Short mmCIF file of C-alpha atoms in Angstrom, two decimals:
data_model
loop_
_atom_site.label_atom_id
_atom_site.label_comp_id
_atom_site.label_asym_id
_atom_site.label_seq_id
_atom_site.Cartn_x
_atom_site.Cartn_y
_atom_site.Cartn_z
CA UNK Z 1 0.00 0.00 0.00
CA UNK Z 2 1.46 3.43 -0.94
CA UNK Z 3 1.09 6.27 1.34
CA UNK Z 4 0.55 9.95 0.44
CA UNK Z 5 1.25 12.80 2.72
CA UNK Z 6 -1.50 15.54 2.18
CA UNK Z 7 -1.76 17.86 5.21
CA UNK Z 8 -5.18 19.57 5.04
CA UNK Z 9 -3.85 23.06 5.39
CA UNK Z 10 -1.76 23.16 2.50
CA UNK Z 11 -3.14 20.43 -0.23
CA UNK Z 12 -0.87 19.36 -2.77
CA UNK Z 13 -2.38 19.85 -5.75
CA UNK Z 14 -0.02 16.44 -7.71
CA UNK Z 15 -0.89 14.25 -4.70
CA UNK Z 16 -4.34 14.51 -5.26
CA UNK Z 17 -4.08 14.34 -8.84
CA UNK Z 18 -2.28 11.00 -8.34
CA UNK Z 19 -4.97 9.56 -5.30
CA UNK Z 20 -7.68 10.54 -8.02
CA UNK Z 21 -5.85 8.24 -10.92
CA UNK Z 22 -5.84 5.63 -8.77
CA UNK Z 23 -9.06 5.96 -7.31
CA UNK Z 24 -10.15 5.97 -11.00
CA UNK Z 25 -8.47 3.06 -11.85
CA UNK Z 26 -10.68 0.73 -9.65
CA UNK Z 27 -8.60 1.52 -6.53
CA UNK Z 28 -9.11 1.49 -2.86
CA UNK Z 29 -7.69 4.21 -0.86
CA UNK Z 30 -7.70 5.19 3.06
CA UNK Z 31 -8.18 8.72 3.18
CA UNK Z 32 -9.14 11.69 6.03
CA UNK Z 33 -12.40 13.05 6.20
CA UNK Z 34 -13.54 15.42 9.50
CA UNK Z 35 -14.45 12.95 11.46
CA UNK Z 36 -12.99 9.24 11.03
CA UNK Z 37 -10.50 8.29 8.32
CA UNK Z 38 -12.93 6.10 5.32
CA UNK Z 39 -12.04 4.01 2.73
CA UNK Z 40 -13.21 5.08 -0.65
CA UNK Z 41 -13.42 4.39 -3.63
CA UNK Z 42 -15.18 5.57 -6.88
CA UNK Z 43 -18.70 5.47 -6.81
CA UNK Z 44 -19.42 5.10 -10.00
CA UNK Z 45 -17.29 2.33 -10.54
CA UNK Z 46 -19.78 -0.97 -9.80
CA UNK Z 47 -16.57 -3.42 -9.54
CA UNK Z 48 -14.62 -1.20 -7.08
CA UNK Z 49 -17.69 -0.90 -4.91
CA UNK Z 50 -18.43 -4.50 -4.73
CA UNK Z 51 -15.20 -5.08 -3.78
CA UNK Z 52 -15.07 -2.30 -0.73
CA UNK Z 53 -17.96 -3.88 0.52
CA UNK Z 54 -16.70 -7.17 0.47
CA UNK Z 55 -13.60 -5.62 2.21
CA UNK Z 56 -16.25 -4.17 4.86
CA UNK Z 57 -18.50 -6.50 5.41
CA UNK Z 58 -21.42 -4.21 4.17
CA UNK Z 59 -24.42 -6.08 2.36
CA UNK Z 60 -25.49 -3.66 -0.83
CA UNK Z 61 -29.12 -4.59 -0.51
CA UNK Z 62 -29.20 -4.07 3.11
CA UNK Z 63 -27.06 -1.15 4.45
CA UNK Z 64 -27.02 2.26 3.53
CA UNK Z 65 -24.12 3.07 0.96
CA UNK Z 66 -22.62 6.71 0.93
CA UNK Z 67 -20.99 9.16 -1.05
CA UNK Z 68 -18.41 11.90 -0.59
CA UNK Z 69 -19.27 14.83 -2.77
CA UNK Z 70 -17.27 18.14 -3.11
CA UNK Z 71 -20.44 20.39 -2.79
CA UNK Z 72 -24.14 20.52 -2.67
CA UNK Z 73 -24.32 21.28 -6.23
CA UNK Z 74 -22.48 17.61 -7.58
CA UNK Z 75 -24.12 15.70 -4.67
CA UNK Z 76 -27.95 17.08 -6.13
CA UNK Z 77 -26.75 15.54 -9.44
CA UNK Z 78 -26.63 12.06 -7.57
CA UNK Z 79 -29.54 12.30 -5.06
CA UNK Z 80 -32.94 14.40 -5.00
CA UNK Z 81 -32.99 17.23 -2.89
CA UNK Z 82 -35.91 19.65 -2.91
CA UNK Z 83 -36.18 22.67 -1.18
CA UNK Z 84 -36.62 22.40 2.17
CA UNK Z 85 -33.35 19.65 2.22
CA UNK Z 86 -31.10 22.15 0.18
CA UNK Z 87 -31.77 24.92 3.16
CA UNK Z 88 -30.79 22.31 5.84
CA UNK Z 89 -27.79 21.06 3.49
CA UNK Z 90 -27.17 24.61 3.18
CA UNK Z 91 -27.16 24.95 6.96
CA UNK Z 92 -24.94 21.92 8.01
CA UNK Z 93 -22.36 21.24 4.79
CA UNK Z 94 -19.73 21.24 4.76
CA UNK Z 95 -19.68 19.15 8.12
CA UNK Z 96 -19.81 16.36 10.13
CA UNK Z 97 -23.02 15.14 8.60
CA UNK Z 98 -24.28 12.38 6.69
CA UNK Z 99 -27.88 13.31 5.55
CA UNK Z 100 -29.68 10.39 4.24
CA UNK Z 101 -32.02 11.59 0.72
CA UNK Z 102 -33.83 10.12 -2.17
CA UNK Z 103 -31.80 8.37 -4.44
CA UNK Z 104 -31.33 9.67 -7.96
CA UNK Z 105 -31.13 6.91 -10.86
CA UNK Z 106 -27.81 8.55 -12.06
CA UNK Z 107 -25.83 6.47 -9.35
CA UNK Z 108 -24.47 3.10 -10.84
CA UNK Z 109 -26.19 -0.40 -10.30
CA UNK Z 110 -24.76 -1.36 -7.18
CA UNK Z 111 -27.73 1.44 -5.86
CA UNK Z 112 -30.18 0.39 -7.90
CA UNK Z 113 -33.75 -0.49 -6.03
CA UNK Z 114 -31.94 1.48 -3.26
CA UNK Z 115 -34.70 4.51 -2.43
CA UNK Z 116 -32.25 6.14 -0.80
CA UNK Z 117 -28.32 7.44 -0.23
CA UNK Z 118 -26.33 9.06 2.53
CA UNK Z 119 -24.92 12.13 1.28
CA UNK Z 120 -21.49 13.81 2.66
CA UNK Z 121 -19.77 16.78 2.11
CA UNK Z 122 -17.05 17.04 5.00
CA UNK Z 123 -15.15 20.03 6.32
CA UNK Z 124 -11.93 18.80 5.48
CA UNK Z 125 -10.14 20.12 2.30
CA UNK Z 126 -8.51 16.88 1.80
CA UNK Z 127 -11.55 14.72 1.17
CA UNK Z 128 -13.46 17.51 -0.93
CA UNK Z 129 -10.06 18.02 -2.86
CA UNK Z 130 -10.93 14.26 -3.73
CA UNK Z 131 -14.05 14.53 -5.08
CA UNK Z 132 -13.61 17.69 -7.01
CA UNK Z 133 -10.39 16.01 -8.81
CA UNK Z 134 -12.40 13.10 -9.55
CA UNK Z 135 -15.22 15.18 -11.07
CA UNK Z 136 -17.83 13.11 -9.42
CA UNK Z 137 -18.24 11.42 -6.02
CA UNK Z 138 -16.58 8.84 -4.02
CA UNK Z 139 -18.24 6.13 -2.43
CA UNK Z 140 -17.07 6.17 1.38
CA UNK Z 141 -17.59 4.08 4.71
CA UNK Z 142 -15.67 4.49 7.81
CA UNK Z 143 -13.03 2.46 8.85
CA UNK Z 144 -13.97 -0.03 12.07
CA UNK Z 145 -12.37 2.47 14.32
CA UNK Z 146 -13.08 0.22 17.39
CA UNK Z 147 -10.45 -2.16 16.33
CA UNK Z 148 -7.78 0.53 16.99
CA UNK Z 149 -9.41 1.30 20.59
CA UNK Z 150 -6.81 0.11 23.62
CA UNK Z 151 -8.17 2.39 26.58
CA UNK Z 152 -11.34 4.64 27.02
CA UNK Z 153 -10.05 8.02 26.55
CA UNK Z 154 -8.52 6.77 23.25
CA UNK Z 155 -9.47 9.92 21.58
CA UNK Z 156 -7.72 10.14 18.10
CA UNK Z 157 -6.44 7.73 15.64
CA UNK Z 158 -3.06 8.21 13.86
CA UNK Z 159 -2.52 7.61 9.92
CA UNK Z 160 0.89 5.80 11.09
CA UNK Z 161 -1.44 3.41 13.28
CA UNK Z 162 -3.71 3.02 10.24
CA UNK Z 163 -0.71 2.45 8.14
CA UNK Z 164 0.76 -0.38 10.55
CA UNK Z 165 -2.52 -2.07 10.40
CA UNK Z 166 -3.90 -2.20 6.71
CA UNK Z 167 0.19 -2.55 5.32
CA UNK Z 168 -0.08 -5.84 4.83
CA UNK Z 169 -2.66 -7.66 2.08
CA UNK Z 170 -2.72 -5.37 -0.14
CA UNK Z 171 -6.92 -4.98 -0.13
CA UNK Z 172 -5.83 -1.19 -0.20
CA UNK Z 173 -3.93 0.78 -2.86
CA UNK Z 174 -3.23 4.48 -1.33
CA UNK Z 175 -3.12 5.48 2.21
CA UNK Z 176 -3.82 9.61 2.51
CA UNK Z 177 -2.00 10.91 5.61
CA UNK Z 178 -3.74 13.88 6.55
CA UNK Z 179 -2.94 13.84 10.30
CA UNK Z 180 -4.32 12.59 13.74
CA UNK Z 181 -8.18 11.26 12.63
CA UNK Z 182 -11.03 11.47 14.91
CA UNK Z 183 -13.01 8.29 16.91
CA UNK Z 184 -16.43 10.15 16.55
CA UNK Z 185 -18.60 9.37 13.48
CA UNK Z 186 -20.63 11.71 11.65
CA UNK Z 187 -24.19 12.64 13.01
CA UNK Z 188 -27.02 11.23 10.69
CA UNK Z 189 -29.93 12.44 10.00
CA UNK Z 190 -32.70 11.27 7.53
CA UNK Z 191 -34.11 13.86 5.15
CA UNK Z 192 -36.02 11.30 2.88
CA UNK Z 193 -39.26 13.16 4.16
CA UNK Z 194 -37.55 16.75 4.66
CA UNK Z 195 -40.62 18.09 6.38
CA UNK Z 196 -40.12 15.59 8.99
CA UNK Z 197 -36.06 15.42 9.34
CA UNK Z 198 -35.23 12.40 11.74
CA UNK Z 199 -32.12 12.09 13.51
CA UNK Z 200 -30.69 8.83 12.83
CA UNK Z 201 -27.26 8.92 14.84
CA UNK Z 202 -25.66 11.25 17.21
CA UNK Z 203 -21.82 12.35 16.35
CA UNK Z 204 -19.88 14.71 16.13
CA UNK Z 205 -21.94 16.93 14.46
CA UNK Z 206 -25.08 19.37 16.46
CA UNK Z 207 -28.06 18.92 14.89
CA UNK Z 208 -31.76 20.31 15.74
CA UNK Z 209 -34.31 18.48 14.61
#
């Protein structure tokens, strides 16, 4: 697995235009979002995302699959969001949020019969870097932070310990160092009905229902 150095306050520009080419190509990369590190991939690419969930353990028909867009604009072109969502988006994004909406039928096959899709667009320049290089999503999951867990207070997650632990295998392609990544997932909330928004999952993200 190759590893990238990308610190989020400076972004190199030929980093990311490499983690997009491979990311393109089918690959699986390890990369920092503003909450915990993910694994991504490209989400229009049915093969790679079969084989991320395989890596995860995630059933396509049965759990909710989402994306990593670079703004509220490319993420509309991939799910349906009406007015009363795009003022809450509007509110929230970028952030710590994963707002579950209607699924548009532009997403690949691997979300067909799927009514819905989490959306994210994360406040770190890194991840939205990512998408915008791409030119169109990435499908993302969190990595099973738990695993790297050895006392209570554990409160942060290094890319080096991430490194040490996915190195061998080779089920990923890139690691993206982007610093110390957080244990707290992304707060959830369910806009399929946006006149009745539903908070799905507390994290790190506020939210008022």
């Amino acid at each position: 697995m190759k590893t990238l150095v990308i610190h989020p306050e400076s972004v190199n520009d030929r980093h990311i235009a490499e983690a997009a080419r491979i990311i393109s190509d089918g690959g699986i990369v390890i990369y920092p979002t503003d909450t915990l590190y993910a694994f991504g991939c490209d989400a229009l690419n049915n093969r790679a995302i079969e084989r991320l969930c395989r890596l995860k353990g995630l059933n396509p028909d049965k759990n909710l699959l989402s994306i990593v867009c670079s703004d509220i604009s490319m993420a509309a072109d991939y799910a349906r969001i009406d007015n009363r969502s795009f003022r809450m988006l509007k509110q929230y994004l970028p952030g710590p949020y994963t707002f579950i909406l209607p699924a548009s039928t532009t997403l690949p096959k691997v979300f067909k019969g799927r009514k819905s899709v989490g959306i994210r667009v994360p406040d770190n320049p890194v991840a939205l870097a990512l998408a915008r290089e791409l030119g169109h999503p990435l499908m993302t999951t969190s990595i099973p932070v738990e695993q790297f867990r050895e006392q209570d207070d554990y409160s942060e997650i290094s890319a080096g310990e991430i490194e040490q632990h996915y190195e061998r295998g080779g089920d990923f392609d890139l690691l993206i160092d982007g610093g110390d990544g957080s244990v707290i997932p992304s707060t959830i909330v369910d806009l399929t009905d946006s006149s009745s928004p539903e908070l799905i999952r507390e994290g790190a993200g506020e939210f008022e229902e």
